[in-house]
mmCIF file of C-alpha atoms in Angstrom:
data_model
loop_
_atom_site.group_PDB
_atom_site.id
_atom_site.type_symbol
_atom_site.label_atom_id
_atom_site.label_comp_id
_atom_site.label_asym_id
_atom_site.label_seq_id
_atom_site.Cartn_x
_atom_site.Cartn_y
_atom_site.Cartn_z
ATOM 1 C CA UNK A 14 -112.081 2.501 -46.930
ATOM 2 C CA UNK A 15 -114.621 -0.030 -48.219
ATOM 3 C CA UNK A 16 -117.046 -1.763 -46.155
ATOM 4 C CA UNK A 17 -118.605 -5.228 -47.255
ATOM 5 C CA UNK A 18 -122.323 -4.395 -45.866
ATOM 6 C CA UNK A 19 -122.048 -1.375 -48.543
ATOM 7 C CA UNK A 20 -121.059 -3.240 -51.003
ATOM 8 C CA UNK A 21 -124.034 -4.529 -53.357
ATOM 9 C CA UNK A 22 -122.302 -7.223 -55.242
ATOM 10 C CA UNK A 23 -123.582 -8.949 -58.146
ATOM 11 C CA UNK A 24 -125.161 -12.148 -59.183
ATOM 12 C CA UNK A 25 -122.717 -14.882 -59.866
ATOM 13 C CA UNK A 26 -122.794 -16.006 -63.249
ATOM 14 C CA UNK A 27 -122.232 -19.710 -64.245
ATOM 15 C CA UNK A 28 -124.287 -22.666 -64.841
ATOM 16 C CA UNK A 29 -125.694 -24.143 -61.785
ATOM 17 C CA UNK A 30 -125.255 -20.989 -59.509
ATOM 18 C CA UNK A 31 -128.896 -19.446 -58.146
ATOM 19 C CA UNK A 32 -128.970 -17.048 -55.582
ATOM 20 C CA UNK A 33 -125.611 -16.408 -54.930
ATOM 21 C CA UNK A 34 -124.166 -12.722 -54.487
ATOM 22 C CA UNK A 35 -120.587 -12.342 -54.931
ATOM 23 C CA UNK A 36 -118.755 -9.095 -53.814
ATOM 24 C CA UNK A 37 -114.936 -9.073 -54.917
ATOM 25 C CA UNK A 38 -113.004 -8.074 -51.749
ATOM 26 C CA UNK A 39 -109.660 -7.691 -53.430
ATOM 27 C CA UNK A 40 -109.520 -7.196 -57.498
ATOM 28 C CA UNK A 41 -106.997 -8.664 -59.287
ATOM 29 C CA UNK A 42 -103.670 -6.512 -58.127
ATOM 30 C CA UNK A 43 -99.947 -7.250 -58.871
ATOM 31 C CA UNK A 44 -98.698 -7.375 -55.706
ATOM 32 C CA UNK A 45 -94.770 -8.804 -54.753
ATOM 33 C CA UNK A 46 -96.091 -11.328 -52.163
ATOM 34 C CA UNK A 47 -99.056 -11.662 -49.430
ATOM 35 C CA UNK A 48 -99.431 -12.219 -46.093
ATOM 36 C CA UNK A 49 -102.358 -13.844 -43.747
ATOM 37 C CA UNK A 50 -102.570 -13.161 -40.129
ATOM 38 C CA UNK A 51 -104.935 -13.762 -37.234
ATOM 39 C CA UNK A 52 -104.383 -10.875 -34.514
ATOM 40 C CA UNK A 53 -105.761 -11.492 -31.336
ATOM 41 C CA UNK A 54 -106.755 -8.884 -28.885
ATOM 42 C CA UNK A 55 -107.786 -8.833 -25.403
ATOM 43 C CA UNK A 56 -109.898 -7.091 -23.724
ATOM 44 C CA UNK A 57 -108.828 -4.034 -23.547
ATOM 45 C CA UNK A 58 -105.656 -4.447 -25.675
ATOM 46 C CA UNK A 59 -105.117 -3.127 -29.261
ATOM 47 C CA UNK A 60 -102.517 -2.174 -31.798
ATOM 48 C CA UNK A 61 -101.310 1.354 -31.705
ATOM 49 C CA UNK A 62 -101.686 3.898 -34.594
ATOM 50 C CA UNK A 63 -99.519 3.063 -37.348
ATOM 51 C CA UNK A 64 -99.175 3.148 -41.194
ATOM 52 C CA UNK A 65 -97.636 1.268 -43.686
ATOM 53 C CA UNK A 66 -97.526 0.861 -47.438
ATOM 54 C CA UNK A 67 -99.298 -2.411 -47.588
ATOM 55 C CA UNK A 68 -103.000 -2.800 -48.139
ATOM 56 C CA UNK A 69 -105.130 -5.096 -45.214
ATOM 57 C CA UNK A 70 -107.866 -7.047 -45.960
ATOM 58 C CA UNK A 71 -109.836 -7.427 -42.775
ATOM 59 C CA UNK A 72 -112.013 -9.660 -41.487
ATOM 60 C CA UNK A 73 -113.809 -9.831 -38.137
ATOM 61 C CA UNK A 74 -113.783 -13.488 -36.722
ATOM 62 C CA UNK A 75 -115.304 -13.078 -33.227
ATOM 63 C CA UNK A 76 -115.454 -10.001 -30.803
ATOM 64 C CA UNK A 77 -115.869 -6.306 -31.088
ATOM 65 C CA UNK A 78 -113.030 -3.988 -32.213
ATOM 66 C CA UNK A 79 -112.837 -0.671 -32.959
ATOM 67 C CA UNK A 80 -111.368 0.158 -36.070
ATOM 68 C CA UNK A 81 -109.932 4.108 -36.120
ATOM 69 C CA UNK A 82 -108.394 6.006 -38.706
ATOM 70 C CA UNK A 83 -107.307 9.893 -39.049
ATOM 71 C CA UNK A 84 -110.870 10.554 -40.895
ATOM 72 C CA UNK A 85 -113.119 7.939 -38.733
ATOM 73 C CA UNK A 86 -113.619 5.236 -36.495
ATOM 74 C CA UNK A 87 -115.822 1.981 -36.929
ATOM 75 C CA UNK A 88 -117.027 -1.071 -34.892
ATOM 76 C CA UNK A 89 -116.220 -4.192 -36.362
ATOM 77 C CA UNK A 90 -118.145 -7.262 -35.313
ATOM 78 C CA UNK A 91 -118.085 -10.652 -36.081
ATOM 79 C CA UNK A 92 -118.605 -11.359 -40.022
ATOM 80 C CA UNK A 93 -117.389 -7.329 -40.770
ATOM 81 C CA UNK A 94 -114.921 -6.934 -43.769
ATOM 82 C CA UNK A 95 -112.720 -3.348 -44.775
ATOM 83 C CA UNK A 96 -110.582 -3.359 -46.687
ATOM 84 C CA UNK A 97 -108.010 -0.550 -45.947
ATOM 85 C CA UNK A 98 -105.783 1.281 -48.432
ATOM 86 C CA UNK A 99 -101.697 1.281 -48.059
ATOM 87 C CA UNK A 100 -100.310 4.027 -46.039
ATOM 88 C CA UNK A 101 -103.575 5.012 -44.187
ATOM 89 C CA UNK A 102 -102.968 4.723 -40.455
ATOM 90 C CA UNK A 103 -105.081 2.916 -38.376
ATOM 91 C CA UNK A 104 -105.072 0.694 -35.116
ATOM 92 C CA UNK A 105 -107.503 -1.291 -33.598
ATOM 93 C CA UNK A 106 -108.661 -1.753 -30.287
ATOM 94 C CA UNK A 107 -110.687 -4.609 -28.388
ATOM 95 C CA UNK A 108 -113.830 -2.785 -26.920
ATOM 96 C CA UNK A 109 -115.687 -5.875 -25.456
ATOM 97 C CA UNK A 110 -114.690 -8.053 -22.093
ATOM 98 C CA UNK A 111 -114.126 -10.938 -24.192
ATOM 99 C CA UNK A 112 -110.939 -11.740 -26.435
ATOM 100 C CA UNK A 113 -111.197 -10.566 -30.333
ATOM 101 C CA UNK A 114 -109.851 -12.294 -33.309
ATOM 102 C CA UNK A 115 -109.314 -10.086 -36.698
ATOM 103 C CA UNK A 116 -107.974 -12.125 -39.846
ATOM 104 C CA UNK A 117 -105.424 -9.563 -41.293
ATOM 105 C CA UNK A 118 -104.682 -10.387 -45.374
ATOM 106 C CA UNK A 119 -101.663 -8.184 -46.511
ATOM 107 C CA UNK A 120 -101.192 -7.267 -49.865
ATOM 108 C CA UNK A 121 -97.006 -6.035 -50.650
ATOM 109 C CA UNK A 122 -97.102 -3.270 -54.026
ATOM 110 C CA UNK A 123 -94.731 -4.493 -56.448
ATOM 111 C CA UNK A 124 -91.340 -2.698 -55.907
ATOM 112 C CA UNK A 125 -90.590 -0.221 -58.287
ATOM 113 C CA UNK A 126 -88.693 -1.783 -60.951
ATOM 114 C CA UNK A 127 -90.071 -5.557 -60.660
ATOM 115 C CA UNK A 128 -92.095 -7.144 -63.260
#
């Protein structure tokens, strides 16, 4: 699992850019189609434990969820990014009094067989 605040990036080249770190979230990866979701949780409420083949992109908008997988379990708050592998189960869980908002970016692997 990656974490964005790990991640040191590198300078983005191009004329006219100064001071600007970029960190690729997602490389380029052939993928049959993608997917964009905003899941929102309430207090209290979260996902249960499940794993599927697809790889998330995620993105904290507001709150505090916990994040849990079989080898750990992270807080994400507002601004976090991980990116998860396919087939790694997780769930997440609203830890705060307030409502949470995750953006969830699915990537689909390319069916064996397709070009």
């Amino acid at each position: 699992m990656r974490r964005l605040s790990e991640e040191p990036g590198e300078l983005m080249p191009g004329e006219g850019n100064r001071g600007v770190n970029s960190v690729m979230l997602v490389e380029e990866t052939p993928v049959d189609s993608y997917s964009c979701r905003v899941l929102r949780i309430a207090p209290g409420g979260g996902t249960g434990m499940h794993s599927h083949p697809r790889v998330h992109v995620v993105v904290a908008l507001s709150g505090r969820v916990r994040l849990e997988t079989e080898q750990e379990i992270l807080e994400l708050r507002t601004g976090a990014a991980v990116t998860l592998p396919g087939d790694m189960p997780h769930r997440f869980v609203n830890m705060a009094d307030r409502a949470a908002a995750l953006m969830v970016q699915n990537l689909f692997p390319r069916s064996s067989g397709s070009a």
